[in-house]
CSV table of C-alpha atoms in Angstrom, one decimal:
chain,number,residue,atom,x,y,z
A,8,MET,CA,16.0,-0.1,-27.9
A,9,ALA,CA,19.3,-1.0,-29.6
A,10,ALA,CA,22.7,0.4,-28.4
A,11,VAL,CA,23.9,3.4,-30.3
A,12,SER,CA,27.0,5.6,-30.4
A,13,LEU,CA,26.2,8.7,-28.4
A,14,ARG,CA,28.1,11.6,-26.8
A,15,LEU,CA,27.6,14.5,-24.4
A,16,GLY,CA,25.2,17.0,-25.8
A,17,ASP,CA,23.3,14.7,-28.1
A,18,LEU,CA,19.5,14.9,-28.3
A,19,VAL,CA,18.0,11.5,-27.6
A,20,TRP,CA,14.9,9.5,-27.0
A,21,GLY,CA,15.1,7.8,-23.6
A,22,LYS,CA,13.1,4.8,-22.4
A,23,LEU,CA,12.5,4.5,-18.7
A,24,GLY,CA,10.8,1.3,-17.5
A,25,ARG,CA,7.2,1.0,-18.6
A,26,TYR,CA,7.0,4.6,-19.6
A,27,PRO,CA,7.0,5.7,-23.3
A,28,PRO,CA,10.2,7.0,-25.0
A,29,TRP,CA,10.7,10.7,-24.1
A,30,PRO,CA,12.8,13.4,-25.7
A,31,GLY,CA,15.9,14.4,-23.7
A,32,LYS,CA,19.5,15.6,-23.9
A,33,ILE,CA,22.7,13.9,-22.7
A,34,VAL,CA,24.2,16.3,-20.1
A,35,ASN,CA,26.9,16.3,-17.4
A,36,PRO,CA,25.6,15.1,-14.0
A,37,PRO,CA,26.3,17.1,-10.9
A,38,LYS,CA,29.7,16.3,-9.4
A,39,ASP,CA,28.2,14.7,-6.3
A,40,LEU,CA,26.0,12.2,-8.3
A,41,LYS,CA,27.9,9.0,-8.9
A,42,LYS,CA,27.5,7.0,-12.0
A,43,PRO,CA,25.8,3.6,-11.5
A,44,ARG,CA,27.9,0.5,-11.8
A,45,GLY,CA,27.4,-2.1,-14.5
A,46,LYS,CA,26.2,-1.3,-18.0
A,47,LYS,CA,27.2,1.9,-19.8
A,48,CYS,CA,24.6,4.7,-19.3
A,49,PHE,CA,24.3,8.4,-19.8
A,50,PHE,CA,22.8,11.2,-17.6
A,51,VAL,CA,19.7,12.6,-19.5
A,52,LYS,CA,17.8,15.7,-19.0
A,53,PHE,CA,14.2,15.3,-20.2
A,54,PHE,CA,12.3,18.0,-22.0
A,55,GLY,CA,8.9,19.2,-20.8
A,56,THR,CA,9.5,17.8,-17.3
A,57,GLU,CA,11.9,18.5,-14.4
A,58,ASP,CA,13.2,14.9,-14.6
A,59,HIS,CA,16.8,13.8,-15.0
A,60,ALA,CA,18.0,10.2,-14.9
A,61,TRP,CA,20.7,7.8,-15.6
A,62,ILE,CA,19.6,5.8,-18.7
A,63,LYS,CA,21.3,2.7,-20.1
A,64,VAL,CA,22.7,3.1,-23.6
A,65,GLU,CA,20.5,0.3,-25.0
A,66,GLN,CA,17.5,2.4,-23.8
A,67,LEU,CA,18.5,5.4,-25.9
A,68,LYS,CA,17.9,6.4,-29.5
A,69,PRO,CA,19.2,9.5,-31.5
A,70,TYR,CA,16.4,12.2,-31.5
A,71,HIS,CA,16.4,13.2,-35.2
A,72,THR,CA,16.8,9.7,-36.6
A,73,HIS,CA,13.7,8.4,-34.7
A,74,LYS,CA,11.6,11.6,-34.4
A,75,GLU,CA,8.9,10.6,-36.9
A,76,GLU,CA,8.7,7.1,-35.5
A,77,MET,CA,8.2,8.3,-32.0
A,78,ILE,CA,5.6,11.0,-32.9
A,79,LYS,CA,3.5,8.3,-34.6
A,80,ILE,CA,3.3,6.1,-31.6
A,81,ASN,CA,2.9,8.8,-28.9
A,82,LYS,CA,-0.1,11.2,-29.2
A,83,GLY,CA,-0.5,12.6,-25.7
A,84,LYS,CA,-0.7,16.3,-25.0
A,85,ARG,CA,2.3,16.3,-22.6
A,86,PHE,CA,4.4,14.4,-25.1
A,87,GLN,CA,3.6,16.9,-27.8
A,88,GLN,CA,4.6,19.7,-25.4
A,89,ALA,CA,7.9,18.0,-24.8
A,90,VAL,CA,8.6,17.7,-28.5
A,91,ASP,CA,7.7,21.3,-29.0
A,92,ALA,CA,10.2,22.2,-26.2
A,93,VAL,CA,12.9,20.3,-28.1
A,94,GLU,CA,12.1,22.2,-31.3
A,95,GLU,CA,12.2,25.5,-29.5
A,96,PHE,CA,15.5,24.5,-27.9
A,97,LEU,CA,16.9,23.8,-31.4
A,98,ARG,CA,15.7,27.1,-32.7
A,99,LYS,CA,17.2,29.1,-29.9
A,100,THR,CA,20.5,27.2,-29.7
A,101,LYS,CA,21.3,26.9,-33.4
A,102,GLY,CA,24.9,27.8,-34.0
A,103,LYS,CA,25.6,28.4,-30.2
A,104,ASP,CA,27.6,26.3,-27.8
A,105,GLN,CA,25.7,25.3,-24.8
A,106,ASP,CA,26.7,24.8,-21.2
A,107,LEU,CA,25.9,21.1,-20.7
A,108,THR,CA,26.5,20.9,-17.0
A,109,ILE,CA,23.7,20.9,-14.4
A,110,PRO,CA,24.7,23.3,-11.5
A,111,GLU,CA,25.8,21.5,-8.3
A,112,SER,CA,23.6,22.3,-5.4
A,113,SER,CA,25.1,23.0,-2.0
A,114,THR,CA,21.9,21.7,-0.3
A,115,VAL,CA,22.3,18.3,-1.9
A,116,LYS,CA,24.0,16.1,0.7
A,117,ARG,CA,24.1,12.9,-1.2
A,118,VAL,CA,22.1,11.0,-3.9
A,119,MET,CA,22.6,7.2,-3.8
A,120,THR,CA,21.9,5.9,-7.3
A,121,GLY,CA,20.8,2.5,-8.7
A,122,THR,CA,20.1,1.6,-12.3
A,123,VAL,CA,17.9,4.7,-12.5
A,124,ALA,CA,18.3,7.8,-10.4
A,125,GLY,CA,16.8,11.2,-11.0
A,126,PHE,CA,18.2,14.6,-10.0
A,127,LYS,CA,16.1,17.7,-9.5
A,128,TRP,CA,17.0,21.4,-9.4
A,129,PRO,CA,17.3,22.7,-5.8
A,130,PRO,CA,13.7,23.2,-4.6
A,131,SER,CA,12.4,26.4,-3.2
A,132,VAL,CA,11.1,26.5,0.4
A,133,SER,CA,7.6,25.8,-0.7
A,134,GLU,CA,8.4,23.2,-3.3
A,135,PRO,CA,8.2,19.5,-2.3
A,136,VAL,CA,11.5,17.6,-2.2
A,137,LYS,CA,11.3,14.6,-4.6
A,138,ASP,CA,13.0,11.3,-4.3
A,139,SER,CA,15.3,9.8,-6.9
A,140,ASP,CA,12.7,7.9,-8.9
A,141,PRO,CA,11.7,10.5,-11.6
A,142,HIS,CA,8.3,8.9,-12.0
A,143,PHE,CA,7.3,8.0,-8.4
A,144,HIS,CA,7.6,10.7,-5.8
A,145,HIS,CA,7.1,9.9,-2.1
A,146,PHE,CA,6.8,12.5,0.6
A,147,LEU,CA,6.6,12.7,4.4
A,148,LEU,CA,5.3,15.9,5.8
A,149,SER,CA,5.7,16.8,9.5
A,150,GLN,CA,5.8,20.0,11.5
A,151,THR,CA,8.9,20.5,13.6
A,152,GLU,CA,10.8,23.4,15.1
A,153,LYS,CA,14.0,22.3,13.4
A,154,PRO,CA,12.9,20.6,10.2
A,155,ALA,CA,15.1,18.1,8.4
A,156,VAL,CA,15.4,17.4,4.7
A,157,CYS,CA,16.6,14.2,3.3
A,158,TYR,CA,17.6,13.7,-0.4
A,159,GLN,CA,18.7,10.1,0.0
A,160,ALA,CA,17.2,7.4,-2.2
A,161,ILE,CA,17.1,4.3,0.0
A,162,THR,CA,15.9,0.8,-0.5
A,163,LYS,CA,14.4,-0.4,2.7
A,164,LYS,CA,13.6,2.0,5.6
A,165,LEU,CA,13.3,5.7,5.9
A,166,LYS,CA,16.4,7.5,6.8
A,167,VAL,CA,16.6,11.2,7.8
A,168,CYS,CA,19.5,13.7,7.2
A,169,GLU,CA,19.4,16.7,9.4
A,170,GLU,CA,19.6,20.3,8.2
A,171,GLU,CA,18.1,23.3,9.8
A,172,THR,CA,16.1,25.4,7.4
A,173,GLY,CA,13.3,27.1,9.3
A,174,SER,CA,10.5,25.7,7.1
A,175,THR,CA,8.2,22.7,7.2
A,176,SER,CA,10.1,19.4,7.1
A,177,ILE,CA,9.5,17.5,3.9
A,178,GLN,CA,11.4,14.2,4.0
A,179,ALA,CA,11.9,12.0,0.9
A,180,ALA,CA,11.0,8.4,1.7
A,181,ASP,CA,12.2,5.2,0.2
A,182,SER,CA,11.9,4.1,-3.4
A,183,THR,CA,12.2,0.5,-4.3
A,184,ALA,CA,11.5,1.1,-8.0
A,185,VAL,CA,14.4,0.1,-10.2
A,186,ASN,CA,14.3,1.0,-13.9
A,187,GLY,CA,10.6,1.5,-13.8
A,188,SER,CA,9.8,-1.8,-12.1
A,189,ILE,CA,8.8,-2.4,-8.5
A,190,THR,CA,10.0,-4.9,-5.9
A,191,PRO,CA,6.7,-6.1,-4.4
A,192,THR,CA,6.4,-6.6,-0.7
A,193,ASP,CA,6.3,-10.2,0.6
A,194,LYS,CA,3.3,-9.3,2.8
A,195,LYS,CA,-0.1,-10.7,1.8
A,196,ILE,CA,-2.3,-7.9,0.5
A,197,GLY,CA,-6.1,-7.7,0.8
A,198,PHE,CA,-8.4,-5.3,-1.0
A,199,LEU,CA,-12.0,-4.5,-0.3
A,200,GLY,CA,-14.1,-2.7,-2.9
A,201,LEU,CA,-13.7,-3.0,-6.7
A,202,GLY,CA,-15.5,0.1,-7.9
A,203,LEU,CA,-14.2,2.7,-10.4
A,204,MET,CA,-11.0,3.3,-8.4
A,205,GLY,CA,-10.5,-0.1,-6.7
A,206,SER,CA,-10.6,-2.2,-9.8
A,207,GLY,CA,-7.7,-0.3,-11.4
A,208,ILE,CA,-5.7,-0.3,-8.1
A,209,VAL,CA,-6.0,-4.1,-7.8
A,210,SER,CA,-5.0,-4.6,-11.4
A,211,ASN,CA,-1.8,-2.6,-10.8
A,212,LEU,CA,-1.0,-4.4,-7.6
A,213,LEU,CA,-1.3,-7.7,-9.4
A,214,LYS,CA,0.7,-6.5,-12.4
A,215,MET,CA,3.6,-5.5,-10.2
A,216,GLY,CA,3.7,-8.9,-8.6
A,217,HIS,CA,1.8,-8.5,-5.3
A,218,THR,CA,-0.3,-11.3,-3.9
A,219,VAL,CA,-3.8,-10.0,-3.5
A,220,THR,CA,-7.0,-11.3,-2.0
A,221,VAL,CA,-10.1,-9.3,-2.8
A,222,TRP,CA,-13.7,-9.0,-1.6
A,223,ASN,CA,-16.5,-7.1,-3.4
A,224,ARG,CA,-20.2,-7.2,-3.1
A,225,THR,CA,-20.8,-7.9,-6.8
A,226,ALA,CA,-17.7,-9.2,-8.6
A,227,GLU,CA,-14.3,-10.7,-8.4
A,228,LYS,CA,-11.1,-9.5,-9.9
A,229,GLU,CA,-9.4,-11.8,-12.5
A,230,GLY,CA,-6.0,-12.9,-11.2
A,231,ALA,CA,-6.8,-12.2,-7.5
A,232,ARG,CA,-7.9,-14.6,-4.8
A,233,LEU,CA,-11.5,-14.2,-3.6
A,234,GLY,CA,-12.4,-13.7,0.0
A,235,ARG,CA,-15.8,-14.6,1.2
A,236,THR,CA,-16.2,-11.8,3.7
A,237,PRO,CA,-14.2,-8.6,4.7
A,238,ALA,CA,-13.4,-10.4,8.0
A,239,GLU,CA,-11.9,-13.4,6.2
A,240,VAL,CA,-9.8,-11.2,3.9
A,241,VAL,CA,-8.4,-9.2,6.9
A,242,SER,CA,-7.7,-12.4,8.9
A,243,THR,CA,-5.8,-14.0,6.1
A,244,CYS,CA,-3.8,-10.9,4.9
A,245,ASP,CA,-1.1,-8.8,6.5
A,246,ILE,CA,-2.2,-5.5,5.0
A,247,THR,CA,-5.8,-4.9,3.9
A,248,PHE,CA,-6.8,-1.9,1.8
A,249,ALA,CA,-10.4,-0.7,1.3
A,250,CYS,CA,-11.9,1.8,-1.1
A,251,VAL,CA,-15.6,2.4,-0.9
A,252,SER,CA,-18.0,5.2,-1.7
A,253,ASP,CA,-18.9,7.3,1.4
A,254,PRO,CA,-18.7,7.4,5.2
A,255,LYS,CA,-21.7,5.1,5.7
A,256,ALA,CA,-20.2,2.4,3.4
A,257,ALA,CA,-16.8,2.8,5.2
A,258,LYS,CA,-18.4,2.3,8.6
A,259,ASP,CA,-20.5,-0.6,7.5
A,260,LEU,CA,-17.5,-2.3,6.0
A,261,VAL,CA,-15.6,-2.2,9.3
A,262,LEU,CA,-18.4,-2.4,11.9
A,263,GLY,CA,-21.0,-4.5,10.0
A,264,PRO,CA,-21.7,-8.3,10.1
A,265,SER,CA,-18.6,-10.2,9.1
A,266,GLY,CA,-16.8,-6.8,8.8
A,267,VAL,CA,-13.2,-5.8,9.0
A,268,LEU,CA,-13.2,-5.5,12.8
A,269,GLN,CA,-14.0,-9.1,13.3
A,270,GLY,CA,-10.8,-10.1,11.4
A,271,ILE,CA,-8.6,-7.6,13.2
A,272,ARG,CA,-6.1,-9.0,15.8
A,273,PRO,CA,-2.7,-7.7,17.0
A,274,GLY,CA,-0.4,-6.8,14.1
A,275,LYS,CA,-3.1,-6.8,11.4
A,276,CYS,CA,-3.0,-3.7,9.2
A,277,TYR,CA,-5.9,-1.7,7.7
A,278,VAL,CA,-5.6,1.0,5.1
A,279,ASP,CA,-8.8,3.0,4.3
A,280,MET,CA,-8.5,4.7,0.9
A,281,SER,CA,-12.1,6.0,0.9
A,282,THR,CA,-12.8,9.7,0.7
A,283,VAL,CA,-14.6,10.4,3.9
A,284,ASP,CA,-14.7,13.0,6.6
A,285,ALA,CA,-12.2,13.3,9.5
A,286,ASP,CA,-14.7,12.2,12.2
A,287,THR,CA,-15.4,9.0,10.3
A,288,VAL,CA,-11.8,8.0,9.7
A,289,THR,CA,-10.9,8.9,13.3
A,290,GLU,CA,-13.6,6.6,14.6
A,291,LEU,CA,-12.5,3.7,12.4
A,292,ALA,CA,-8.9,4.3,13.5
A,293,GLN,CA,-9.9,4.1,17.1
A,294,VAL,CA,-11.8,0.8,16.8
A,295,ILE,CA,-9.0,-0.8,14.7
A,296,VAL,CA,-6.3,0.2,17.1
A,297,SER,CA,-8.4,-0.9,20.1
A,298,ARG,CA,-8.2,-4.5,18.8
A,299,GLY,CA,-4.4,-4.3,18.4
A,300,GLY,CA,-4.5,-3.5,14.7
A,301,ARG,CA,-2.5,-0.8,12.8
A,302,PHE,CA,-4.4,1.9,10.9
A,303,LEU,CA,-3.6,4.2,8.0
A,304,GLU,CA,-5.9,6.5,6.0
A,305,ALA,CA,-4.9,6.9,2.4
A,306,PRO,CA,-7.5,8.5,0.2
A,307,VAL,CA,-6.5,9.0,-3.4
A,308,SER,CA,-6.8,11.9,-5.8
A,309,GLY,CA,-7.5,10.9,-9.4
A,310,ASN,CA,-10.1,9.3,-11.5
A,311,GLN,CA,-10.8,5.9,-13.2
A,312,GLN,CA,-8.2,6.4,-15.9
A,313,LEU,CA,-5.5,7.5,-13.6
A,314,SER,CA,-6.3,4.5,-11.4
A,315,ASN,CA,-6.0,2.2,-14.4
A,316,ASP,CA,-2.7,3.8,-15.3
A,317,GLY,CA,-1.2,3.6,-11.8
A,318,MET,CA,-0.9,7.4,-11.6
A,319,LEU,CA,-3.0,8.2,-8.6
A,320,VAL,CA,-1.9,10.7,-5.9
A,321,ILE,CA,-2.1,9.1,-2.4
A,322,LEU,CA,-2.6,11.2,0.7
A,323,ALA,CA,-1.8,9.2,3.8
A,324,ALA,CA,-2.0,9.8,7.6
A,325,GLY,CA,-1.8,7.7,10.7
A,326,ASP,CA,0.7,4.9,11.4
A,327,ARG,CA,3.9,6.1,9.9
A,328,GLY,CA,5.5,2.6,10.0
A,329,LEU,CA,2.5,1.2,8.1
A,330,TYR,CA,2.9,3.9,5.5
A,331,GLU,CA,6.5,2.7,4.9
A,332,ASP,CA,5.3,-0.9,4.8
A,333,CYS,CA,2.9,0.1,2.0
A,334,SER,CA,5.7,1.6,-0.1
A,335,SER,CA,5.6,-1.0,-3.0
A,336,CYS,CA,1.8,-0.9,-3.0
A,337,PHE,CA,1.7,2.8,-3.3
A,338,GLN,CA,4.3,2.8,-6.1
A,339,ALA,CA,2.2,0.3,-8.0
A,340,MET,CA,-1.0,2.3,-7.8
A,341,GLY,CA,0.3,5.9,-7.8
A,342,LYS,CA,2.8,8.4,-9.0
A,343,THR,CA,3.0,10.3,-5.8
A,344,SER,CA,2.5,9.7,-2.1
A,345,PHE,CA,2.3,12.2,0.8
A,346,PHE,CA,2.4,11.4,4.5
A,347,LEU,CA,0.4,14.1,6.4
A,348,GLY,CA,0.8,13.2,10.0
A,349,GLU,CA,-2.0,12.2,12.4
A,350,VAL,CA,-5.2,10.5,11.4
A,351,GLY,CA,-7.8,12.9,10.0
A,352,ASN,CA,-5.3,15.1,8.2
A,353,ALA,CA,-5.5,13.1,4.9
A,354,ALA,CA,-9.3,13.2,5.0
A,355,LYS,CA,-9.3,16.9,5.4
A,356,MET,CA,-6.8,17.5,2.7
A,357,MET,CA,-8.6,15.2,0.3
A,358,LEU,CA,-11.9,17.0,0.8
A,359,ILE,CA,-10.2,20.4,0.1
A,360,VAL,CA,-8.6,19.0,-3.1
A,361,ASN,CA,-11.9,17.7,-4.3
A,362,MET,CA,-13.7,20.9,-3.3
A,363,VAL,CA,-11.4,22.8,-5.6
A,364,GLN,CA,-11.8,20.3,-8.4
A,365,GLY,CA,-15.6,20.2,-8.1
A,366,SER,CA,-15.9,24.0,-8.0
A,367,PHE,CA,-13.6,24.2,-11.0
A,368,MET,CA,-15.7,21.7,-12.9
A,369,ALA,CA,-18.9,23.7,-12.2
A,370,THR,CA,-17.1,26.8,-13.4
A,371,ILE,CA,-16.1,25.2,-16.6
A,372,ALA,CA,-19.6,24.1,-17.3
A,373,GLU,CA,-20.9,27.6,-16.6
A,374,GLY,CA,-18.4,29.1,-19.0
A,375,LEU,CA,-19.3,26.7,-21.8
A,376,THR,CA,-23.0,27.4,-21.4
A,377,LEU,CA,-22.5,31.1,-21.3
A,378,ALA,CA,-20.5,30.9,-24.5
A,379,GLN,CA,-23.2,29.0,-26.1
A,380,VAL,CA,-26.1,31.4,-25.1
A,381,THR,CA,-24.1,34.4,-26.2
A,382,GLY,CA,-23.3,33.0,-29.7
A,383,GLN,CA,-19.7,32.1,-29.0
A,384,SER,CA,-18.1,28.8,-30.2
A,385,GLN,CA,-17.6,26.4,-27.3
A,386,GLN,CA,-14.8,24.7,-29.2
A,387,THR,CA,-13.0,28.1,-29.7
A,388,LEU,CA,-13.4,28.7,-25.9
A,389,LEU,CA,-11.7,25.4,-25.2
A,390,ASP,CA,-8.9,26.2,-27.7
A,391,ILE,CA,-8.3,29.5,-26.0
A,392,LEU,CA,-8.3,28.0,-22.5
A,393,ASN,CA,-5.9,25.3,-23.6
A,394,GLN,CA,-3.4,27.9,-24.8
A,395,GLY,CA,-3.5,29.9,-21.5
A,396,GLN,CA,-2.6,29.5,-17.9
A,397,LEU,CA,-5.6,27.2,-17.1
A,398,ALA,CA,-4.5,24.6,-19.6
A,399,SER,CA,-4.5,21.1,-18.1
A,400,ILE,CA,-5.4,17.5,-18.9
A,401,PHE,CA,-8.4,17.9,-16.6
A,402,LEU,CA,-9.8,20.9,-18.4
A,403,ASP,CA,-9.3,19.4,-21.8
A,404,GLN,CA,-10.9,16.1,-21.0
A,405,LYS,CA,-13.9,17.4,-19.2
A,406,CYS,CA,-14.6,20.0,-21.9
A,407,GLN,CA,-14.3,17.3,-24.6
A,408,ASN,CA,-16.8,15.2,-22.6
A,409,ILE,CA,-19.3,18.1,-22.7
A,410,LEU,CA,-18.7,18.9,-26.4
A,411,GLN,CA,-19.1,15.3,-27.4
A,412,GLY,CA,-22.0,14.7,-25.0
A,413,ASN,CA,-20.1,11.8,-23.5
A,414,PHE,CA,-20.7,11.5,-19.7
A,415,LYS,CA,-19.4,8.0,-19.2
A,416,PRO,CA,-18.3,8.1,-15.5
A,417,ASP,CA,-14.6,8.6,-14.8
A,418,PHE,CA,-15.5,10.3,-11.5
A,419,TYR,CA,-19.1,9.9,-10.5
A,420,LEU,CA,-21.1,13.2,-10.2
A,421,LYS,CA,-22.7,11.9,-7.0
A,422,TYR,CA,-19.3,11.4,-5.4
A,423,ILE,CA,-18.0,14.9,-6.2
A,424,GLN,CA,-21.2,16.3,-4.8
A,425,LYS,CA,-20.7,14.2,-1.6
A,426,ASP,CA,-17.2,15.6,-1.3
A,427,LEU,CA,-18.4,19.2,-1.7
A,428,ARG,CA,-21.0,18.6,1.0
A,429,LEU,CA,-18.4,17.2,3.3
A,430,ALA,CA,-15.9,20.0,2.5
A,431,ILE,CA,-18.6,22.6,3.3
A,432,ALA,CA,-19.2,20.8,6.7
A,433,LEU,CA,-15.5,20.9,7.3
A,434,GLY,CA,-15.5,24.6,6.8
A,435,ASP,CA,-18.5,25.0,9.1
A,436,SER,CA,-16.7,23.0,11.8
A,437,VAL,CA,-14.0,25.7,12.0
A,438,ASN,CA,-16.2,28.6,11.3
A,439,HIS,CA,-14.6,29.2,7.9
A,440,PRO,CA,-16.9,30.3,5.0
A,441,THR,CA,-16.9,28.3,1.7
A,442,PRO,CA,-19.3,30.3,-0.5
A,443,MET,CA,-17.8,29.1,-3.8
A,444,ALA,CA,-18.1,25.5,-2.8
A,445,ALA,CA,-21.6,26.1,-1.5
A,446,ALA,CA,-22.7,27.6,-4.8
A,447,ALA,CA,-21.1,24.7,-6.8
A,448,ASN,CA,-22.8,22.2,-4.5
A,449,GLU,CA,-26.2,23.6,-5.4
A,450,VAL,CA,-25.5,23.1,-9.1
A,451,TYR,CA,-24.5,19.5,-8.5
A,452,LYS,CA,-27.6,18.9,-6.5
A,453,ARG,CA,-29.7,20.2,-9.4
A,454,ALA,CA,-27.8,17.9,-11.7
A,455,LYS,CA,-28.6,15.0,-9.4
A,456,ALA,CA,-32.2,15.9,-9.6
A,457,LEU,CA,-32.0,15.6,-13.4
A,458,ASP,CA,-30.8,11.9,-12.9
A,459,GLN,CA,-27.2,12.6,-13.5
A,460,SER,CA,-25.8,11.0,-10.4
A,461,ASP,CA,-24.3,8.0,-12.1
A,462,ASN,CA,-22.8,10.0,-14.9
A,463,ASP,CA,-19.4,11.7,-14.9
A,464,MET,CA,-19.0,14.9,-12.9
A,465,SER,CA,-18.8,16.8,-16.1
A,466,ALA,CA,-22.5,16.1,-16.5
A,467,VAL,CA,-23.0,19.0,-14.1
A,468,TYR,CA,-23.2,20.9,-17.5
A,469,ARG,CA,-26.7,19.6,-17.9
A,470,ALA,CA,-27.8,21.5,-14.8
A,471,TYR,CA,-27.2,24.7,-16.8
A,472,ILE,CA,-29.1,23.7,-20.0
A,473,HIS,CA,-32.3,22.4,-18.4
């Protein structure tokens, strides 16, 4: 974007790294947020999000002058909501002077800024603390008697500021992203498994400059080096990631012939991104560590599209140092990363997340079929839902799949059923009832019996119409 003459209070389009131009307003930064050195920049509050950032002048355009141009090239729902928020702001503030200063928070100790640094409103006790990159948020969760909160954006290692609050400690970890780009680790990266999720992850690792060696049973990834066996990949790489379908596949990959364990020696790192049960991941951690290796579980929440877009949510647990070493990799593949403590916690959390998602999908399908059999328009039902509290990208996309009869897999039905089954078993292990998940699981089992296993999870709809 070309440099323009701008001033405080102007509405603008701001371009941040590889993200599309977004509508915002030039505002005063908080007093304790220093302006970056170098090229001239403005502090911008973005509409439709909680993001604020320093944006270089050459990455800004006047809002009104370029409105039509930007609307033509950006069609996403969130983008339209942001534009609507600008128009609503203009209607409400017409003829009024506005306070352009963001309130200073007494809880913010310091924010160190680079070319791009975001500022968030002071979080509530239950709200995660976000780091200074407005597009990649990185969290460390731990239970302590005297929790600490750190708001520092740092470039190498985790640092912790101490503040007694009486709540769970949520510590912002490092962000090496500068202006939307990523400084890749100099460690050699391995990746095992190029399915729906793995293929997109590897593409983003390569795109952001990582050196990657891959292994897959059926295909290789263009641009990546090819390892002959899992053991070979592990032995030649510093950190090896794996993403496979289920507990059996995860165990076979590690314990099978020419498996991961044969390549593990002191200092080698293994990160399992598969969605499995806590017992499986604990067993894998034990055998890896017994050989002197380091282990991290890091299952991902998302689908094929989010994997391709580098917008996954990563849930990690295990070796905290390894979690930090994976920082640039996690930033390449995801928008958010959580560290949840000891091995097994990420597996449990991932199963709970997918239990909620799978149950919700079954309820959506049930609602659409009930609308149909009672003579109501399914499209109108979707329109109503999209205007209410349930509105979400997930809801809209899955309903569109059903209305269009398009069940190309973005998240395999067989895998969400597997996750429901494992979540129910998790509940049973602690004597906690999961009747909603159990009911949804039965519907997915019926869909599988109708040969829908390799379709998208939205194909659960067919269980209601047959």
